[in-house]
XYZ file of N, CA and C in Angstrom:
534
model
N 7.651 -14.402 40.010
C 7.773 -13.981 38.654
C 6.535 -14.446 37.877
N 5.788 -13.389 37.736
C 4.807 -13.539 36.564
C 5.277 -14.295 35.215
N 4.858 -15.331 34.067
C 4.754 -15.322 32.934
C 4.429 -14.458 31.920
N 5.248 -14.206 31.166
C 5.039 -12.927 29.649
C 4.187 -13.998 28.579
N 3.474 -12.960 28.160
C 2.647 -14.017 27.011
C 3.674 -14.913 26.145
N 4.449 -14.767 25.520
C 5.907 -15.518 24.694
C 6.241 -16.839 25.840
N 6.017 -16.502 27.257
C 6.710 -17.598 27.958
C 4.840 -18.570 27.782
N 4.352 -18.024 28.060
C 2.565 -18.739 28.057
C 2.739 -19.902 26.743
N 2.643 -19.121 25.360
C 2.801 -19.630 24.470
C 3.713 -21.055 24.377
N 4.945 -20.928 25.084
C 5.919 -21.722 25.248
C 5.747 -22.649 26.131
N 5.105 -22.167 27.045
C 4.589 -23.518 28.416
C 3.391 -24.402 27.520
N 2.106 -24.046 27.146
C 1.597 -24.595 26.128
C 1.932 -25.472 25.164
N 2.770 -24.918 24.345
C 3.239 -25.418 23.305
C 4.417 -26.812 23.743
N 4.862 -26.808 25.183
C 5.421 -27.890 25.922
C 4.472 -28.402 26.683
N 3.208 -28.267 26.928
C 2.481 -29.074 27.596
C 2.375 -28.950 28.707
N 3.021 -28.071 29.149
C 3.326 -27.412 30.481
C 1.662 -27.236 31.514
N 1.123 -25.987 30.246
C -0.165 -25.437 30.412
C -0.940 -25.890 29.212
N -2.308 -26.415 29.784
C -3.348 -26.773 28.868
C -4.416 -25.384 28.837
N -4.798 -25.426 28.378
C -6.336 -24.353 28.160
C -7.185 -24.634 26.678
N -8.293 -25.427 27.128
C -9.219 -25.707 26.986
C -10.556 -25.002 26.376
N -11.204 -24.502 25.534
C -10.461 -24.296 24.163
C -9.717 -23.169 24.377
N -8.031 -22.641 23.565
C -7.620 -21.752 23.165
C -7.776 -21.188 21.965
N -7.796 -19.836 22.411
C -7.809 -18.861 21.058
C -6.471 -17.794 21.696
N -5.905 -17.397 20.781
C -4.779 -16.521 20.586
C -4.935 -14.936 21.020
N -6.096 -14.947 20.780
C -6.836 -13.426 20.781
C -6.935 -13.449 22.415
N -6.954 -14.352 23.066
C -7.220 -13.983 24.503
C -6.220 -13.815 25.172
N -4.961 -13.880 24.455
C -3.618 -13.861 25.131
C -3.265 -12.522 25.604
N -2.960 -11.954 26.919
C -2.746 -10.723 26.739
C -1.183 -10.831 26.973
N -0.699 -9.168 27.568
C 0.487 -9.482 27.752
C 1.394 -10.337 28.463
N 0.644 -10.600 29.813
C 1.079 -11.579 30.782
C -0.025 -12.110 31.226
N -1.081 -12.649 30.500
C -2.201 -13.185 31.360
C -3.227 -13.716 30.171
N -4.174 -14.796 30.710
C -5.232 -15.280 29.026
C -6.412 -15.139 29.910
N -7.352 -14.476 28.972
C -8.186 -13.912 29.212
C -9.429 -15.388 29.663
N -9.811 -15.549 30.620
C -11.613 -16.666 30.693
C -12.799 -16.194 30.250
N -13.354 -16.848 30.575
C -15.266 -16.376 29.961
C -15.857 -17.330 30.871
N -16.979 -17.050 30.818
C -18.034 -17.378 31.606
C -19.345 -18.242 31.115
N -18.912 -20.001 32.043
C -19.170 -20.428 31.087
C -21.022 -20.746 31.177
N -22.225 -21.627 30.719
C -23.140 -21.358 30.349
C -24.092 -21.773 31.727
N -23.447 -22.384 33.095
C -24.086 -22.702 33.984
C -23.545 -21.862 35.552
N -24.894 -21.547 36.405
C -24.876 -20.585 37.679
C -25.292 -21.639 38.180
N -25.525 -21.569 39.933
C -25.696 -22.249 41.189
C -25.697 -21.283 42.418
N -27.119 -21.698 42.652
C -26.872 -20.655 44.094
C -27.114 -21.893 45.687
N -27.020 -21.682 46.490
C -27.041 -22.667 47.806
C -28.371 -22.339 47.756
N -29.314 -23.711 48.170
C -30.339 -23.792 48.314
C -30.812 -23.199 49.851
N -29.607 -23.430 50.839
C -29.970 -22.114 52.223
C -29.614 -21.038 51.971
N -30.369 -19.940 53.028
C -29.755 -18.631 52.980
C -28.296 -18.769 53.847
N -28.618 -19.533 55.184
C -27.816 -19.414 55.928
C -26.872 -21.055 55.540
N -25.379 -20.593 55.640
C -24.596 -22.046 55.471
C -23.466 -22.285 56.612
N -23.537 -23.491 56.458
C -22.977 -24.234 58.178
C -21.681 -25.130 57.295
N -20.648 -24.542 57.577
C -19.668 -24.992 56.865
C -18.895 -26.414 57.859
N -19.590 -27.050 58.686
C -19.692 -28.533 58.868
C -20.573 -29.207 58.426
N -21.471 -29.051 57.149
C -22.269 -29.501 56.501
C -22.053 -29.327 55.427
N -22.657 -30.429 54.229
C -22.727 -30.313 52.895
C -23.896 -29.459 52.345
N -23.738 -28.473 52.104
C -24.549 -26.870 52.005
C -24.505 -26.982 49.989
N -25.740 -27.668 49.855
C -26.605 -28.432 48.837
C -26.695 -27.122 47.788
N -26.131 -27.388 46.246
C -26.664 -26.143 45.366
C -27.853 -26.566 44.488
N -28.482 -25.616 43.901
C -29.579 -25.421 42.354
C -28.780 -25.240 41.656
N -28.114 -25.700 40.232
C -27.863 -24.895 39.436
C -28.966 -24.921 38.204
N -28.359 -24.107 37.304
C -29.195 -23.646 36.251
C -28.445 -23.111 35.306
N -29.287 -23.006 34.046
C -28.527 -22.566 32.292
C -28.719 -21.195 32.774
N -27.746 -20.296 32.263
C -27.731 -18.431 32.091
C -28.699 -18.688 30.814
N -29.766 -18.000 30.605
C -30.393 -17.982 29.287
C -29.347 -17.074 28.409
N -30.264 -17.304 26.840
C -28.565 -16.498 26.313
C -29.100 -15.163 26.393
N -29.930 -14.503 26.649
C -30.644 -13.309 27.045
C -30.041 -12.592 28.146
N -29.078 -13.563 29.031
C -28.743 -12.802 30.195
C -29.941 -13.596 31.348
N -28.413 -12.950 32.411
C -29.516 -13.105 34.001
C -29.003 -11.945 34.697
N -29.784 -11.622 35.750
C -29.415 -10.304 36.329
C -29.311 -10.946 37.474
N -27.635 -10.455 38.304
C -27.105 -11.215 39.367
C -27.917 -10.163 40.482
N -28.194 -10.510 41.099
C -28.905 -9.345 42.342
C -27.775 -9.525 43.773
N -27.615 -8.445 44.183
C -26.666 -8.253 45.686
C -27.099 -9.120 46.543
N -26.209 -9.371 47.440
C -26.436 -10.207 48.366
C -26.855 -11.579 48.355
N -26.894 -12.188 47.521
C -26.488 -13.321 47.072
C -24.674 -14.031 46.354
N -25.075 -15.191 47.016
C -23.513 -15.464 46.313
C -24.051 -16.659 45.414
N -23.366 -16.505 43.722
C -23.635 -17.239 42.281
C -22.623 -18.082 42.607
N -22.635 -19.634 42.431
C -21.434 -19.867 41.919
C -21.632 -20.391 40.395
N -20.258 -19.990 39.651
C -20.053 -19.943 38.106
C -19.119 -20.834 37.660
N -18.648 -20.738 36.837
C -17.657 -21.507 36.120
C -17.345 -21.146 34.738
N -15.976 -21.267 34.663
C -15.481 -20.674 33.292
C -15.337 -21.824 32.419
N -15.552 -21.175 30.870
C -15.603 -21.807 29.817
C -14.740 -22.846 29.664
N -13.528 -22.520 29.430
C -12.196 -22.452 29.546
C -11.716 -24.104 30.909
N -11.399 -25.062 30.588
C -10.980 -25.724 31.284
C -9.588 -25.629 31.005
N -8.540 -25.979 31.919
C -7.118 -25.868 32.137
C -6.399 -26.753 33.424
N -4.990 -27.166 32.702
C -4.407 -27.625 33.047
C -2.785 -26.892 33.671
N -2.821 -26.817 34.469
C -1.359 -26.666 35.264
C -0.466 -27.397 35.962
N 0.471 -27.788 34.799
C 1.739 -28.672 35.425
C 3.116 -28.520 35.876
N 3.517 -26.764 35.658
C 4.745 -26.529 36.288
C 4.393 -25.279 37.139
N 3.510 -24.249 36.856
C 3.530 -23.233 37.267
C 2.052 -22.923 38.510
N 1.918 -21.798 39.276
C 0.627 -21.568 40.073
C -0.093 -20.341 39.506
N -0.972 -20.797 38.865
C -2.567 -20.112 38.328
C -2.988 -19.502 39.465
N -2.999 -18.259 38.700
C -4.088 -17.507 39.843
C -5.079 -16.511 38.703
N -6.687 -16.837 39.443
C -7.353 -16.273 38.588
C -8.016 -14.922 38.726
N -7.961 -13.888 38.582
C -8.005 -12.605 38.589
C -9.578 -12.023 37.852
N -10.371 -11.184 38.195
C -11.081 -10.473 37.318
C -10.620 -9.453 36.644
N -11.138 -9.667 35.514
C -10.508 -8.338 34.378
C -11.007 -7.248 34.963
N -10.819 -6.142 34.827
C -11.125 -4.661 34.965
C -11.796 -4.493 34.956
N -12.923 -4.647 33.203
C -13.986 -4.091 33.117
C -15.493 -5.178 33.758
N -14.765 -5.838 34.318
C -15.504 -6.813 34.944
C -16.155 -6.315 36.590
N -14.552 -5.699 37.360
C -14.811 -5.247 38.506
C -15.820 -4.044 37.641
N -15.205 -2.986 36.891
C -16.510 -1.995 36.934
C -17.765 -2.059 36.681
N -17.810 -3.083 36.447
C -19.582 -3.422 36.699
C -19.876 -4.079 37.634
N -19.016 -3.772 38.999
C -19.383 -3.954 40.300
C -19.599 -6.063 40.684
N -19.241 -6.494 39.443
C -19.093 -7.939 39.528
C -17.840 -8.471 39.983
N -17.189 -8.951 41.442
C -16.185 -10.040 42.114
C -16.799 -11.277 41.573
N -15.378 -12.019 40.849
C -15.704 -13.727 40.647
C -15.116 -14.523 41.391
N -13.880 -13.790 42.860
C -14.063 -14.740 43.606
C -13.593 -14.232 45.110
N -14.273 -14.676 45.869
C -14.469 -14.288 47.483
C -12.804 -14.360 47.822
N -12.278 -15.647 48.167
C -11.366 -15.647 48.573
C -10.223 -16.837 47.422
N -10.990 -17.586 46.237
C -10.327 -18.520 46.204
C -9.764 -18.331 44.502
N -9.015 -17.385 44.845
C -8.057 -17.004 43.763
C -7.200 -17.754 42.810
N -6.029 -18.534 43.831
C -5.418 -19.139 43.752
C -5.519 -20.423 43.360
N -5.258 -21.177 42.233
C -4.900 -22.883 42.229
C -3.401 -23.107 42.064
N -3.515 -24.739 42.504
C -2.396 -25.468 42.791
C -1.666 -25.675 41.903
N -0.668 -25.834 41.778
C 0.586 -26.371 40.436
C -0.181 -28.356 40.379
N -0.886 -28.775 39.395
C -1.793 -29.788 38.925
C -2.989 -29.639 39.212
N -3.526 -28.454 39.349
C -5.304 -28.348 39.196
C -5.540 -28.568 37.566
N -6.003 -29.355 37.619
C -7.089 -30.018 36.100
C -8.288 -29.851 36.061
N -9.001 -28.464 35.739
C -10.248 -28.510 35.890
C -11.141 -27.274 35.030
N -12.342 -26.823 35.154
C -12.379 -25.664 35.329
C -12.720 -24.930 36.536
N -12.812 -23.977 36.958
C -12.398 -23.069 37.563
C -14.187 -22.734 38.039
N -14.461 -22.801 39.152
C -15.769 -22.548 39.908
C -15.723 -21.142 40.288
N -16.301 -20.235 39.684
C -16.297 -18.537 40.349
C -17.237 -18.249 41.711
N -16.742 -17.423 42.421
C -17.860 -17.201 43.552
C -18.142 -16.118 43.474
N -19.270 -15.553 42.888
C -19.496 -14.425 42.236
C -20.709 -13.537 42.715
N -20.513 -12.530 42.831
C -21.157 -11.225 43.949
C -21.255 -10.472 43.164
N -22.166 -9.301 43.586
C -22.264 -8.207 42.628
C -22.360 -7.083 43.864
N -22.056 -5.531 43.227
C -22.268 -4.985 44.321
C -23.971 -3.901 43.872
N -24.627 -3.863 42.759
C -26.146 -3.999 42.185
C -26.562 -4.431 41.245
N -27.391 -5.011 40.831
C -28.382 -6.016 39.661
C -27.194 -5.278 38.528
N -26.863 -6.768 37.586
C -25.801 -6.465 36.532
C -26.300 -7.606 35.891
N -26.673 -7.665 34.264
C -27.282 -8.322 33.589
C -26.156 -9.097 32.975
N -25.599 -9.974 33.331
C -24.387 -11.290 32.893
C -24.985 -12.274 31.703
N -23.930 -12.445 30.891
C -24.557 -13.357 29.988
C -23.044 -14.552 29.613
N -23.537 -16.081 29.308
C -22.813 -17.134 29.155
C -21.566 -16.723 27.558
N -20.469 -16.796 27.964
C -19.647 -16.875 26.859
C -18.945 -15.521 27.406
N -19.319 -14.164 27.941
C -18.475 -12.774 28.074
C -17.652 -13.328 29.030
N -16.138 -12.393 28.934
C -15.182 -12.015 29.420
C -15.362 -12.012 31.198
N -14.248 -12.901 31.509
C -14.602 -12.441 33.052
C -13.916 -12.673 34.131
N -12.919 -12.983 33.204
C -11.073 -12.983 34.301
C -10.059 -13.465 33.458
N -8.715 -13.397 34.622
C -7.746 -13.490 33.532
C -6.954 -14.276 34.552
N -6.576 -15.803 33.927
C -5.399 -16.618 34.628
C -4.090 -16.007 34.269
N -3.207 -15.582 35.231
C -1.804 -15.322 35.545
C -0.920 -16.580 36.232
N 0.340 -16.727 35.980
C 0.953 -17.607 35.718
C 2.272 -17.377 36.930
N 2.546 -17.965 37.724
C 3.710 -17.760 38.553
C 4.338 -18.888 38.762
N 5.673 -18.639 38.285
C 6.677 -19.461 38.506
C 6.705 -20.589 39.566
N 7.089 -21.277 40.149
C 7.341 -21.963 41.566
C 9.094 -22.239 41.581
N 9.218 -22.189 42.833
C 10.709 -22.179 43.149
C 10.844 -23.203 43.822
N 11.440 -24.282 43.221
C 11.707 -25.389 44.161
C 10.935 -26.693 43.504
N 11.073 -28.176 43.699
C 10.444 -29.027 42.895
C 9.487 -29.435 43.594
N 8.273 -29.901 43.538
C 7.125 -30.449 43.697
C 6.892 -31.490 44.903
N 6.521 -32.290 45.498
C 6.317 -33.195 46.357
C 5.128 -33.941 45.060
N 4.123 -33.240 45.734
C 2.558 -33.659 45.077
C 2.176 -32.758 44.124
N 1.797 -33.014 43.703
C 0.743 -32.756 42.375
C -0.581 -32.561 42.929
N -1.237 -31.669 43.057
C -2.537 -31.337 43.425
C -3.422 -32.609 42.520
N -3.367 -33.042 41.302
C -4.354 -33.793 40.914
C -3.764 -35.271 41.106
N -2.811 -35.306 42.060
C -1.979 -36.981 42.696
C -2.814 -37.055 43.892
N -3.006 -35.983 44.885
C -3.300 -35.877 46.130
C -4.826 -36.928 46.233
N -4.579 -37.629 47.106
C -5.826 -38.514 47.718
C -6.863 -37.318 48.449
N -6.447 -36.627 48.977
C -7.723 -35.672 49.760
C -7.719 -34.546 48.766
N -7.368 -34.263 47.495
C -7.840 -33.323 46.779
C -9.254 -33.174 46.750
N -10.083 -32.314 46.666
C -11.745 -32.063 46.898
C -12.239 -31.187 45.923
N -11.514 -31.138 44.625
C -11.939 -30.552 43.250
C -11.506 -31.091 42.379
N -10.867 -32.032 42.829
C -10.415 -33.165 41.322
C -11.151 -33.850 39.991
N -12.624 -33.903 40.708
C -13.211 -34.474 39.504
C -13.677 -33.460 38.411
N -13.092 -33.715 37.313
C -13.529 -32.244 35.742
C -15.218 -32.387 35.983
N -15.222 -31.154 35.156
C -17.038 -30.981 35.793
C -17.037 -29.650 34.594
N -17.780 -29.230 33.719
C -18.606 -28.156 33.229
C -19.152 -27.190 34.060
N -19.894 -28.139 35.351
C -21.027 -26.863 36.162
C -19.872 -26.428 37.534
N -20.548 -25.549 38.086
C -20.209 -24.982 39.244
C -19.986 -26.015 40.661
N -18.972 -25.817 41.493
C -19.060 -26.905 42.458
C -18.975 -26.310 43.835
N -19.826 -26.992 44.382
C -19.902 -26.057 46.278
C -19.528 -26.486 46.574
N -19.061 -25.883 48.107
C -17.867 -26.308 49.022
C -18.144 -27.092 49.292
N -16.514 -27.440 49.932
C -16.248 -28.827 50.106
C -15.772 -28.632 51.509
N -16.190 -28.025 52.177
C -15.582 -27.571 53.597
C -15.932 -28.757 54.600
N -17.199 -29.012 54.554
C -17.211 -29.766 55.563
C -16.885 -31.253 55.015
N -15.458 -31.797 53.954
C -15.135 -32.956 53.868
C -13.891 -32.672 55.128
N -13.392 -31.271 55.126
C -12.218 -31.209 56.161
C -11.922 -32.012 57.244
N -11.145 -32.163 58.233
C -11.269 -32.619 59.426
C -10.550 -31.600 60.588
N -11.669 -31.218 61.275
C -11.123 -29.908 62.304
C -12.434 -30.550 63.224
């Protein structure tokens, strides 16, 4: 079960859900709109070895815009920091986002019921699209959970995005153990 904006409002307003700054205007019907916030990162290899710590650059979006070029993967981060304490966030690109051929995230859609953070995009284009810091560029949706908790994603000792951060953060794959 998705959240209706009236239930959003209400998780908020109990502390449930944080979002970091809110405005009202971003509320849609079942979903609050992110933005994009003022720092990119690309991996300093072309090629990455996900039993290694695969090292980023980041950098300011000028407010002029940057033009994302194909075949590269950006990582981003939204404005918008947030808190989830009863429900599972999942972060979505808006519409007019996909039609300008911009994905903000490969595979990692989903956060945990206690992710405290903001939100790292992995962001692709499918040709040169001129992006700029502050626009529109997904939308957190809200799903229930059935059943009570064990852990708390921000309790967990091997959590590997726990620390709050502004900029973009690269994987953490090779902290795994396989």
């Amino acid at each position: 079960m998705i959240l209706s904006d009236k239930r959003i409002l209400e998780e908020i307003e109990q502390g449930h859900i944080i979002i970091e700054p809110f405005n009202r205007e971003y509320l849609g019907t079942n979903s609050y709109d992110v933005h994009l916030g003022k720092y990119l990162a690309t991996y300093r290899n072309r090629v990455l070895d996900a039993k290694v710590h695969n090292e980023i650059d980041g950098f300011e979006i000028p407010k002029d815009g940057f033009v994302l070029q194909p075949n590269t993967l950006y990582l981003g981060v939204t404005m918008e920091y947030t808190e989830t304490h009863r429900h599972v966030p999942f972060l979505e690109g808006k519409s007019s986002t996909g039609r300008l051929g911009i994905d903000i995230h490969a595979t990692a859609g989903k956060g945990d019921v206690g992710f405290c953070n903001t939100w790292t995009l992995e962001i692709s284009c499918a040709q040169p699209v001129r992006i700029y810091p502050g626009m529109p560029i997904g939308q957190l949706i809200y799903f229930v959970v059935e059943g009570d908790i064990e852990t708390l994603y921000n309790s967990k000792a091997n959590a590997k995005y726990n620390n709050p951060t502004t900029r973009p953060v690269e994987s953490m794959m090779w902290k795994n153990k396989w």
